[in-house]
Amino acid sequence: GQQVQQSPTSLVLQEGENAELQCNFSTSLNSMQWFYQRPGGSLVSVFYNPSGTKQSGRLTSTTVIKERRSSLHISSSQITDSGTYLCAMELATGGNNKLTFGQGTVLSVIP
Amino acid sequence: AQTIHQWPVAEIKAVGSPLSLGCTIKGKSSPNLYWYWQATGGTLQQLFYSITVGQVESVVQLNLSASRPKDDQFILSTEKLLLSHSGFYLCAWSHWGASYEQYFGPGTRLTVL
């Protein structure tokens, strides 16, 4: 089965609303990262968050490693927040710090 | 500051033709290097990783190969492209050792016709 489950698959918000994106992992992990994927495919790192809570502007990430979950909170959403958000778990085995990605959440922020 | 470059930006190739994609990391010595691939509409998955020059490990069998000829260079290649190789290829690096953030390049879009 899928090791990384992201929810929701898609989300439509009105500008100014808050968004909560979830990521659940079926195996143990060392850390995790959140990315924004541009329409062309390139990745923008949003958070590297092994544990605890991190905030950057309107974005907040909370990771609870023992419970194998992480969330990304976007407050006061803006149209420019629209796009695909990916979470990825990292499990370091045999020298390989492998990232396993989720399927992504497609966020649409409308006026 | 470290920078990561990938080339080419995009390629359109015929089935059965050879392929070579490149990745260079500047400003970081002895990084761990990775290749990831995303089929159109699919999930990003790791293809290869390398922890040192000349040493590359395959993670997924896709009839592709990778090499690390220099400390700062990672090459992805095949002698015969398949339609299924189409997609987006991303190179990434991290510090050597356990559990570090990975930094991604801008990617290469490959279309196989």
CSV table of N, CA, C and O in Angstrom, one decimal, chain B:
chain,number,residue,atom,x,y,z
B,1,ALA,N,27.1,29.8,-1.3
B,1,ALA,CA,25.8,29.2,-1.4
B,1,ALA,C,25.9,28.1,-2.5
B,1,ALA,O,26.6,28.2,-3.4
B,2,GLN,N,25.1,27.0,-2.2
B,2,GLN,CA,25.1,25.9,-3.1
B,2,GLN,C,24.1,26.1,-4.3
B,2,GLN,O,23.0,26.7,-4.0
B,3,THR,N,24.4,25.7,-5.5
B,3,THR,CA,23.5,25.8,-6.6
B,3,THR,C,23.5,24.5,-7.3
B,3,THR,O,24.5,23.8,-7.3
B,4,ILE,N,22.3,24.2,-7.8
B,4,ILE,CA,22.2,22.9,-8.6
B,4,ILE,C,21.6,23.2,-9.9
B,4,ILE,O,20.6,23.9,-10.0
B,5,HIS,N,22.2,22.7,-11.0
B,5,HIS,CA,21.8,22.9,-12.3
B,5,HIS,C,21.5,21.6,-13.0
B,5,HIS,O,22.1,20.6,-12.7
B,6,GLN,N,20.5,21.6,-13.9
B,6,GLN,CA,20.2,20.4,-14.6
B,6,GLN,C,20.1,20.8,-16.1
B,6,GLN,O,19.7,21.9,-16.5
B,7,TRP,N,20.5,19.9,-16.9
B,7,TRP,CA,20.5,20.1,-18.4
B,7,TRP,C,20.1,18.8,-19.1
B,7,TRP,O,20.4,17.8,-18.6
B,8,PRO,N,19.4,18.9,-20.3
B,8,PRO,CA,18.8,20.1,-20.8
B,8,PRO,C,17.5,20.5,-20.0
B,8,PRO,O,17.1,19.7,-19.1
B,9,VAL,N,16.9,21.6,-20.3
B,9,VAL,CA,15.6,22.0,-19.6
B,9,VAL,C,14.5,21.1,-20.1
B,9,VAL,O,13.7,20.7,-19.3
B,10,ALA,N,14.6,20.8,-21.4
B,10,ALA,CA,13.5,19.9,-22.0
B,10,ALA,C,14.1,19.1,-23.2
B,10,ALA,O,15.0,19.6,-23.8
B,11,GLU,N,13.6,18.0,-23.4
B,11,GLU,CA,14.0,17.1,-24.5
B,11,GLU,C,12.8,16.5,-25.1
B,11,GLU,O,11.9,16.0,-24.4
B,12,ILE,N,12.8,16.4,-26.5
B,12,ILE,CA,11.8,15.6,-27.2
B,12,ILE,C,12.7,14.6,-28.0
B,12,ILE,O,13.5,15.0,-28.8
B,13,LYS,N,12.4,13.3,-27.7
B,13,LYS,CA,13.2,12.2,-28.3
B,13,LYS,C,12.4,11.1,-28.9
B,13,LYS,O,11.2,10.9,-28.5
B,14,ALA,N,12.9,10.4,-29.8
B,14,ALA,CA,12.2,9.3,-30.4
B,14,ALA,C,12.4,8.0,-29.6
B,14,ALA,O,13.5,7.8,-29.0
B,15,VAL,N,11.4,7.2,-29.6
B,15,VAL,CA,11.6,5.8,-29.0
B,15,VAL,C,12.8,5.1,-29.7
B,15,VAL,O,13.0,5.2,-30.9
B,16,GLY,N,13.6,4.5,-28.8
B,16,GLY,CA,14.8,3.8,-29.3
B,16,GLY,C,16.0,4.6,-29.4
B,16,GLY,O,17.1,4.1,-29.5
B,17,SER,N,15.9,5.9,-29.2
B,17,SER,CA,17.1,6.8,-29.2
B,17,SER,C,17.8,6.9,-27.9
B,17,SER,O,17.2,6.5,-26.9
B,18,PRO,N,19.0,7.3,-27.8
B,18,PRO,CA,19.7,7.4,-26.5
B,18,PRO,C,19.4,8.7,-25.8
B,18,PRO,O,18.9,9.6,-26.4
B,19,LEU,N,19.7,8.7,-24.5
B,19,LEU,CA,19.4,9.8,-23.7
B,19,LEU,C,20.5,10.1,-22.7
B,19,LEU,O,21.1,9.1,-22.1
B,20,SER,N,20.8,11.3,-22.4
B,20,SER,CA,21.7,11.7,-21.4
B,20,SER,C,21.2,13.0,-20.7
B,20,SER,O,21.1,14.0,-21.4
B,21,LEU,N,21.0,12.9,-19.4
B,21,LEU,CA,20.5,14.1,-18.6
B,21,LEU,C,21.6,14.3,-17.6
B,21,LEU,O,22.2,13.4,-17.0
B,22,GLY,N,21.9,15.6,-17.4
B,22,GLY,CA,22.9,15.9,-16.4
B,22,GLY,C,22.5,16.8,-15.3
B,22,GLY,O,21.5,17.5,-15.3
B,23,CYS,N,23.3,16.8,-14.2
B,23,CYS,CA,23.1,17.5,-13.0
B,23,CYS,C,24.4,17.9,-12.4
B,23,CYS,O,25.3,17.1,-12.3
B,24,THR,N,24.5,19.2,-12.0
B,24,THR,CA,25.8,19.6,-11.4
B,24,THR,C,25.5,20.4,-10.2
B,24,THR,O,24.6,21.3,-10.2
B,25,ILE,N,26.2,20.1,-9.1
B,25,ILE,CA,26.1,20.9,-7.9
B,25,ILE,C,27.3,21.7,-7.6
B,25,ILE,O,28.4,21.2,-7.6
B,26,LYS,N,27.1,23.0,-7.4
B,26,LYS,CA,28.3,23.8,-7.1
B,26,LYS,C,28.2,24.4,-5.7
B,26,LYS,O,27.1,24.6,-5.2
B,27,GLY,N,29.4,24.5,-5.1
B,27,GLY,CA,29.4,25.0,-3.7
B,27,GLY,C,29.3,24.1,-2.6
B,27,GLY,O,29.1,24.5,-1.5
B,28,LYS,N,29.3,22.7,-2.9
B,28,LYS,CA,29.1,21.7,-1.9
B,28,LYS,C,30.0,20.6,-2.2
B,28,LYS,O,29.9,20.0,-3.3
B,29,SER,N,30.9,20.2,-1.3
B,29,SER,CA,31.7,19.0,-1.6
B,29,SER,C,31.1,17.8,-1.0
B,29,SER,O,30.5,17.8,0.1
B,30,SER,N,31.3,16.7,-1.7
B,30,SER,CA,30.9,15.3,-1.3
B,30,SER,C,29.4,15.3,-0.9
B,30,SER,O,29.1,14.8,0.2
B,31,PRO,N,28.5,15.8,-1.7
B,31,PRO,CA,27.1,15.7,-1.4
B,31,PRO,C,26.6,14.3,-1.6
B,31,PRO,O,27.2,13.5,-2.5
B,32,ASN,N,25.5,13.9,-1.0
B,32,ASN,CA,24.7,12.8,-1.5
B,32,ASN,C,23.9,13.3,-2.7
B,32,ASN,O,23.4,14.4,-2.7
B,33,LEU,N,23.8,12.5,-3.7
B,33,LEU,CA,23.0,12.9,-4.9
B,33,LEU,C,21.9,11.9,-5.3
B,33,LEU,O,22.0,10.7,-5.0
B,34,TYR,N,20.8,12.4,-5.8
B,34,TYR,CA,19.6,11.6,-6.1
B,34,TYR,C,19.0,12.0,-7.4
B,34,TYR,O,19.1,13.1,-7.9
B,35,TRP,N,18.4,11.0,-8.1
B,35,TRP,CA,17.6,11.2,-9.3
B,35,TRP,C,16.2,10.8,-8.9
B,35,TRP,O,15.9,9.7,-8.3
B,36,TYR,N,15.2,11.6,-9.2
B,36,TYR,CA,13.8,11.3,-9.0
B,36,TYR,C,13.1,11.5,-10.4
B,36,TYR,O,13.5,12.3,-11.3
B,37,TRP,N,11.9,10.8,-10.5
B,37,TRP,CA,11.2,10.9,-11.8
B,37,TRP,C,9.7,10.9,-11.4
B,37,TRP,O,9.2,10.3,-10.5
B,38,GLN,N,9.0,11.7,-12.3
B,38,GLN,CA,7.6,11.8,-12.1
B,38,GLN,C,6.9,11.6,-13.5
B,38,GLN,O,7.1,12.5,-14.4
B,39,ALA,N,6.2,10.5,-13.7
B,39,ALA,CA,5.4,10.4,-14.9
B,39,ALA,C,4.2,11.4,-14.9
B,39,ALA,O,3.8,11.9,-13.8
B,40,THR,N,3.8,11.8,-16.0
B,40,THR,CA,2.7,12.8,-16.1
B,40,THR,C,1.5,12.3,-15.3
B,40,THR,O,1.0,11.2,-15.5
B,41,GLY,N,1.1,13.1,-14.3
B,41,GLY,CA,0.0,12.7,-13.5
B,41,GLY,C,0.3,11.7,-12.4
B,41,GLY,O,-0.5,11.3,-11.6
B,42,GLY,N,1.6,11.4,-12.3
B,42,GLY,CA,2.0,10.4,-11.3
B,42,GLY,C,2.7,10.9,-10.1
B,42,GLY,O,2.8,12.2,-9.9
B,43,THR,N,3.2,10.0,-9.3
B,43,THR,CA,3.9,10.4,-8.0
B,43,THR,C,5.4,10.4,-8.2
B,43,THR,O,5.9,9.5,-8.9
B,44,LEU,N,6.0,11.4,-7.6
B,44,LEU,CA,7.5,11.4,-7.7
B,44,LEU,C,8.1,10.2,-7.0
B,44,LEU,O,7.7,9.8,-5.9
B,45,GLN,N,9.1,9.6,-7.7
B,45,GLN,CA,9.7,8.4,-7.1
B,45,GLN,C,11.2,8.5,-7.3
B,45,GLN,O,11.7,9.0,-8.4
B,46,GLN,N,12.0,8.0,-6.4
B,46,GLN,CA,13.4,8.0,-6.5
B,46,GLN,C,13.9,6.9,-7.4
B,46,GLN,O,13.4,5.8,-7.4
B,47,LEU,N,14.9,7.2,-8.2
B,47,LEU,CA,15.4,6.3,-9.2
B,47,LEU,C,16.8,5.8,-8.8
B,47,LEU,O,17.1,4.6,-8.8
B,48,PHE,N,17.7,6.7,-8.4
B,48,PHE,CA,19.1,6.4,-8.0
B,48,PHE,C,19.5,7.3,-6.9
B,48,PHE,O,19.0,8.4,-6.7
B,49,TYR,N,20.5,6.8,-6.2
B,49,TYR,CA,21.2,7.6,-5.3
B,49,TYR,C,22.7,7.3,-5.3
B,49,TYR,O,23.1,6.2,-5.7
B,50,SER,N,23.5,8.3,-4.9
B,50,SER,CA,25.0,8.1,-4.9
B,50,SER,C,25.5,8.9,-3.6
B,50,SER,O,25.2,10.0,-3.4
B,51,ILE,N,26.4,8.2,-2.9
B,51,ILE,CA,27.0,8.8,-1.7
B,51,ILE,C,28.4,9.2,-2.0
B,51,ILE,O,29.0,9.9,-1.2
B,52,THR,N,29.0,8.7,-3.1
B,52,THR,CA,30.4,9.1,-3.4
B,52,THR,C,30.7,8.9,-4.9
B,52,THR,O,29.9,8.2,-5.6
B,53,VAL,N,31.7,9.5,-5.4
B,53,VAL,CA,32.1,9.4,-6.8
B,53,VAL,C,32.3,8.0,-7.2
B,53,VAL,O,32.9,7.1,-6.5
B,54,GLY,N,31.7,7.7,-8.3
B,54,GLY,CA,31.9,6.3,-8.9
B,54,GLY,C,30.9,5.3,-8.3
B,54,GLY,O,30.9,4.1,-8.8
B,55,GLN,N,30.1,5.7,-7.4
B,55,GLN,CA,29.3,4.7,-6.7
B,55,GLN,C,27.8,5.1,-6.8
B,55,GLN,O,27.4,6.2,-6.3
B,56,VAL,N,27.0,4.3,-7.5
B,56,VAL,CA,25.6,4.7,-7.7
B,56,VAL,C,24.8,3.4,-7.4
B,56,VAL,O,25.1,2.3,-7.9
B,57,GLU,N,23.7,3.6,-6.7
B,57,GLU,CA,22.8,2.5,-6.4
B,57,GLU,C,21.4,2.8,-7.1
B,57,GLU,O,20.9,3.9,-7.1
B,58,SER,N,20.9,1.7,-7.7
B,58,SER,CA,19.6,1.8,-8.3
B,58,SER,C,18.5,1.5,-7.3
B,58,SER,O,18.6,0.5,-6.5
B,59,VAL,N,17.4,2.2,-7.4
B,59,VAL,CA,16.3,2.0,-6.5
B,59,VAL,C,15.1,1.4,-7.2
B,59,VAL,O,14.4,0.6,-6.6
B,60,VAL,N,14.9,1.9,-8.4
B,60,VAL,CA,13.8,1.4,-9.2
B,60,VAL,C,14.3,1.0,-10.6
B,60,VAL,O,15.1,1.7,-11.2
B,61,GLN,N,13.9,-0.2,-11.1
B,61,GLN,CA,14.3,-0.6,-12.4
B,61,GLN,C,13.4,0.0,-13.5
B,61,GLN,O,12.3,-0.4,-13.6
B,62,LEU,N,14.0,0.9,-14.3
B,62,LEU,CA,13.2,1.5,-15.4
B,62,LEU,C,14.0,1.5,-16.7
B,62,LEU,O,13.8,2.2,-17.6
B,63,ASN,N,15.0,0.5,-16.8
B,63,ASN,CA,15.9,0.5,-18.0
B,63,ASN,C,16.6,1.8,-18.2
B,63,ASN,O,16.8,2.3,-19.3
B,64,LEU,N,17.0,2.4,-17.0
B,64,LEU,CA,17.8,3.6,-17.0
B,64,LEU,C,19.1,3.3,-16.2
B,64,LEU,O,19.1,2.4,-15.4
B,65,SER,N,20.1,4.1,-16.5
B,65,SER,CA,21.3,3.9,-15.7
B,65,SER,C,21.8,5.3,-15.2
B,65,SER,O,21.4,6.3,-15.8
B,66,ALA,N,22.6,5.3,-14.2
B,66,ALA,CA,23.1,6.6,-13.7
B,66,ALA,C,24.6,6.4,-13.4
B,66,ALA,O,25.1,5.3,-13.1
B,67,SER,N,25.3,7.5,-13.5
B,67,SER,CA,26.7,7.5,-13.1
B,67,SER,C,27.1,8.8,-12.4
B,67,SER,O,26.5,9.8,-12.6
B,68,ARG,N,28.2,8.7,-11.7
B,68,ARG,CA,28.7,9.9,-11.0
B,68,ARG,C,30.2,10.0,-11.3
B,68,ARG,O,31.0,9.5,-10.6
B,69,PRO,N,30.5,10.6,-12.4
B,69,PRO,CA,31.9,10.7,-12.9
B,69,PRO,C,32.8,11.7,-12.1
B,69,PRO,O,34.0,11.5,-12.0
B,70,LYS,N,32.2,12.7,-11.5
B,70,LYS,CA,32.9,13.7,-10.6
B,70,LYS,C,32.1,13.9,-9.3
B,70,LYS,O,30.9,13.5,-9.3
B,71,ASP,N,32.7,14.5,-8.4
B,71,ASP,CA,32.0,14.7,-7.1
B,71,ASP,C,30.8,15.5,-7.2
B,71,ASP,O,29.8,15.3,-6.5
B,72,ASP,N,30.8,16.5,-8.2
B,72,ASP,CA,29.7,17.4,-8.3
B,72,ASP,C,28.8,17.1,-9.5
B,72,ASP,O,28.0,18.0,-9.9
B,73,GLN,N,28.9,15.9,-10.1
B,73,GLN,CA,28.2,15.7,-11.3
B,73,GLN,C,27.4,14.3,-11.3
B,73,GLN,O,28.0,13.3,-10.8
B,74,PHE,N,26.2,14.3,-11.7
B,74,PHE,CA,25.4,13.1,-11.7
B,74,PHE,C,24.7,13.0,-13.1
B,74,PHE,O,24.1,14.0,-13.6
B,75,ILE,N,24.8,11.9,-13.8
B,75,ILE,CA,24.3,11.7,-15.1
B,75,ILE,C,23.3,10.6,-15.1
B,75,ILE,O,23.5,9.5,-14.5
B,76,LEU,N,22.2,10.8,-15.8
B,76,LEU,CA,21.2,9.8,-16.0
B,76,LEU,C,21.2,9.5,-17.5
B,76,LEU,O,21.1,10.4,-18.3
B,77,SER,N,21.1,8.2,-17.9
B,77,SER,CA,21.2,7.9,-19.3
B,77,SER,C,20.6,6.5,-19.6
B,77,SER,O,20.2,5.7,-18.7
B,78,THR,N,20.3,6.3,-20.9
B,78,THR,CA,19.9,5.1,-21.4
B,78,THR,C,20.3,5.0,-22.9
B,78,THR,O,20.4,6.0,-23.5
B,79,GLU,N,20.5,3.8,-23.4
B,79,GLU,CA,20.8,3.7,-24.8
B,79,GLU,C,19.6,3.6,-25.7
B,79,GLU,O,19.6,3.9,-26.9
B,80,LYS,N,18.5,3.2,-25.1
B,80,LYS,CA,17.2,3.0,-25.9
B,80,LYS,C,16.0,3.5,-25.1
B,80,LYS,O,15.6,2.9,-24.1
B,81,LEU,N,15.5,4.6,-25.5
B,81,LEU,CA,14.3,5.2,-24.8
B,81,LEU,C,13.1,4.4,-25.1
B,81,LEU,O,12.9,3.9,-26.2
B,82,LEU,N,12.2,4.4,-24.1
B,82,LEU,CA,10.9,3.8,-24.2
B,82,LEU,C,9.9,4.9,-24.0
B,82,LEU,O,10.2,5.9,-23.4
B,83,LEU,N,8.7,4.7,-24.5
B,83,LEU,CA,7.6,5.7,-24.3
B,83,LEU,C,7.4,6.0,-22.8
B,83,LEU,O,7.1,7.1,-22.4
B,84,SER,N,7.5,4.9,-22.0
B,84,SER,CA,7.3,5.0,-20.6
B,84,SER,C,8.3,5.9,-19.8
B,84,SER,O,8.2,6.2,-18.7
B,85,HIS,N,9.4,6.3,-20.5
B,85,HIS,CA,10.4,7.1,-19.9
B,85,HIS,C,10.0,8.6,-19.9
B,85,HIS,O,10.6,9.4,-19.2
B,86,SER,N,8.9,8.9,-20.6
B,86,SER,CA,8.5,10.3,-20.6
B,86,SER,C,8.1,10.7,-19.2
B,86,SER,O,7.7,10.0,-18.3
B,87,GLY,N,8.4,12.0,-18.9
B,87,GLY,CA,8.0,12.6,-17.6
B,87,GLY,C,9.0,13.7,-17.2
B,87,GLY,O,9.6,14.3,-18.1
B,88,PHE,N,9.0,13.9,-15.9
B,88,PHE,CA,9.8,15.0,-15.4
B,88,PHE,C,10.9,14.4,-14.5
B,88,PHE,O,10.6,13.6,-13.6
B,89,TYR,N,12.2,14.8,-14.8
B,89,TYR,CA,13.3,14.2,-14.0
B,89,TYR,C,13.9,15.3,-13.1
B,89,TYR,O,14.3,16.4,-13.6
B,90,LEU,N,14.1,15.0,-11.9
B,90,LEU,CA,14.6,15.9,-10.9
B,90,LEU,C,15.9,15.4,-10.3
B,90,LEU,O,15.9,14.2,-9.9
B,91,CYS,N,16.9,16.2,-10.2
B,91,CYS,CA,18.1,15.9,-9.5
B,91,CYS,C,18.0,16.5,-8.1
B,91,CYS,O,17.5,17.7,-8.0
B,92,ALA,N,18.6,15.9,-7.1
B,92,ALA,CA,18.6,16.5,-5.7
B,92,ALA,C,19.9,16.2,-5.0
B,92,ALA,O,20.6,15.2,-5.4
B,93,TRP,N,20.2,17.0,-4.0
B,93,TRP,CA,21.4,16.7,-3.2
B,93,TRP,C,21.0,16.9,-1.8
B,93,TRP,O,20.1,17.6,-1.4
B,94,SER,N,21.8,16.3,-0.9
B,94,SER,CA,21.7,16.5,0.5
B,94,SER,C,23.1,16.4,1.1
B,94,SER,O,24.1,15.9,0.5
B,95,HIS,N,23.3,16.9,2.3
B,95,HIS,CA,24.5,16.7,3.0
B,95,HIS,C,24.8,15.2,3.2
B,95,HIS,O,23.8,14.4,3.4
B,96,TRP,N,26.0,14.8,3.2
B,96,TRP,CA,26.4,13.4,3.5
B,96,TRP,C,26.0,13.0,4.9
B,96,TRP,O,26.2,13.8,5.8
B,97,GLY,N,25.4,11.8,5.1
B,97,GLY,CA,25.1,11.4,6.4
B,97,GLY,C,23.6,11.2,6.6
B,97,GLY,O,22.9,11.2,5.6
B,98,ALA,N,23.2,11.1,7.8
B,98,ALA,CA,21.8,10.7,8.1
B,98,ALA,C,20.9,11.9,8.1
B,98,ALA,O,21.2,12.9,8.7
B,99,SER,N,19.8,11.7,7.5
B,99,SER,CA,18.6,12.6,7.7
B,99,SER,C,18.9,14.1,7.5
B,99,SER,O,18.9,14.8,8.5
B,100,TYR,N,19.0,14.5,6.3
B,100,TYR,CA,19.2,16.0,6.0
B,100,TYR,C,18.2,16.4,5.0
B,100,TYR,O,17.7,15.6,4.2
B,101,GLU,N,17.9,17.7,5.0
B,101,GLU,CA,17.0,18.2,3.9
B,101,GLU,C,17.6,18.0,2.6
B,101,GLU,O,18.8,18.0,2.4
B,102,GLN,N,16.7,17.7,1.6
B,102,GLN,CA,17.1,17.5,0.2
B,102,GLN,C,16.7,18.8,-0.6
B,102,GLN,O,15.7,19.4,-0.4
B,103,TYR,N,17.7,19.1,-1.5
B,103,TYR,CA,17.5,20.4,-2.3
B,103,TYR,C,17.4,19.9,-3.7
B,103,TYR,O,18.3,19.2,-4.2
B,104,PHE,N,16.4,20.4,-4.4
B,104,PHE,CA,16.1,20.0,-5.8
B,104,PHE,C,16.5,21.0,-6.9
B,104,PHE,O,16.5,22.2,-6.7
B,105,GLY,N,16.9,20.4,-8.0
B,105,GLY,CA,17.2,21.2,-9.2
B,105,GLY,C,15.9,21.6,-9.9
B,105,GLY,O,14.8,21.2,-9.5
B,106,PRO,N,16.0,22.4,-11.0
B,106,PRO,CA,14.9,22.8,-11.7
B,106,PRO,C,14.2,21.8,-12.5
B,106,PRO,O,13.0,22.0,-13.0
B,107,GLY,N,14.9,20.7,-12.8
B,107,GLY,CA,14.2,19.6,-13.5
B,107,GLY,C,14.4,19.6,-15.0
B,107,GLY,O,14.7,20.6,-15.6
B,108,THR,N,14.2,18.4,-15.7
B,108,THR,CA,14.2,18.3,-17.1
B,108,THR,C,12.9,17.6,-17.5
B,108,THR,O,12.6,16.5,-17.0
B,109,ARG,N,12.2,18.2,-18.5
B,109,ARG,CA,11.0,17.6,-19.0
B,109,ARG,C,11.3,16.7,-20.2
B,109,ARG,O,11.9,17.3,-21.2
B,110,LEU,N,11.1,15.5,-20.2
B,110,LEU,CA,11.4,14.5,-21.3
B,110,LEU,C,10.1,14.0,-21.9
B,110,LEU,O,9.2,13.5,-21.2
B,111,THR,N,10.0,14.2,-23.2
B,111,THR,CA,8.9,13.7,-24.0
B,111,THR,C,9.4,12.7,-25.0
B,111,THR,O,10.3,13.0,-25.8
B,112,VAL,N,9.0,11.4,-24.9
B,112,VAL,CA,9.4,10.4,-25.8
B,112,VAL,C,8.2,10.1,-26.8
B,112,VAL,O,7.1,9.8,-26.4
B,113,LEU,N,8.6,10.2,-28.1
B,113,LEU,CA,7.5,10.0,-29.1
B,113,LEU,C,7.7,8.8,-30.0
B,113,LEU,O,8.9,8.3,-30.1
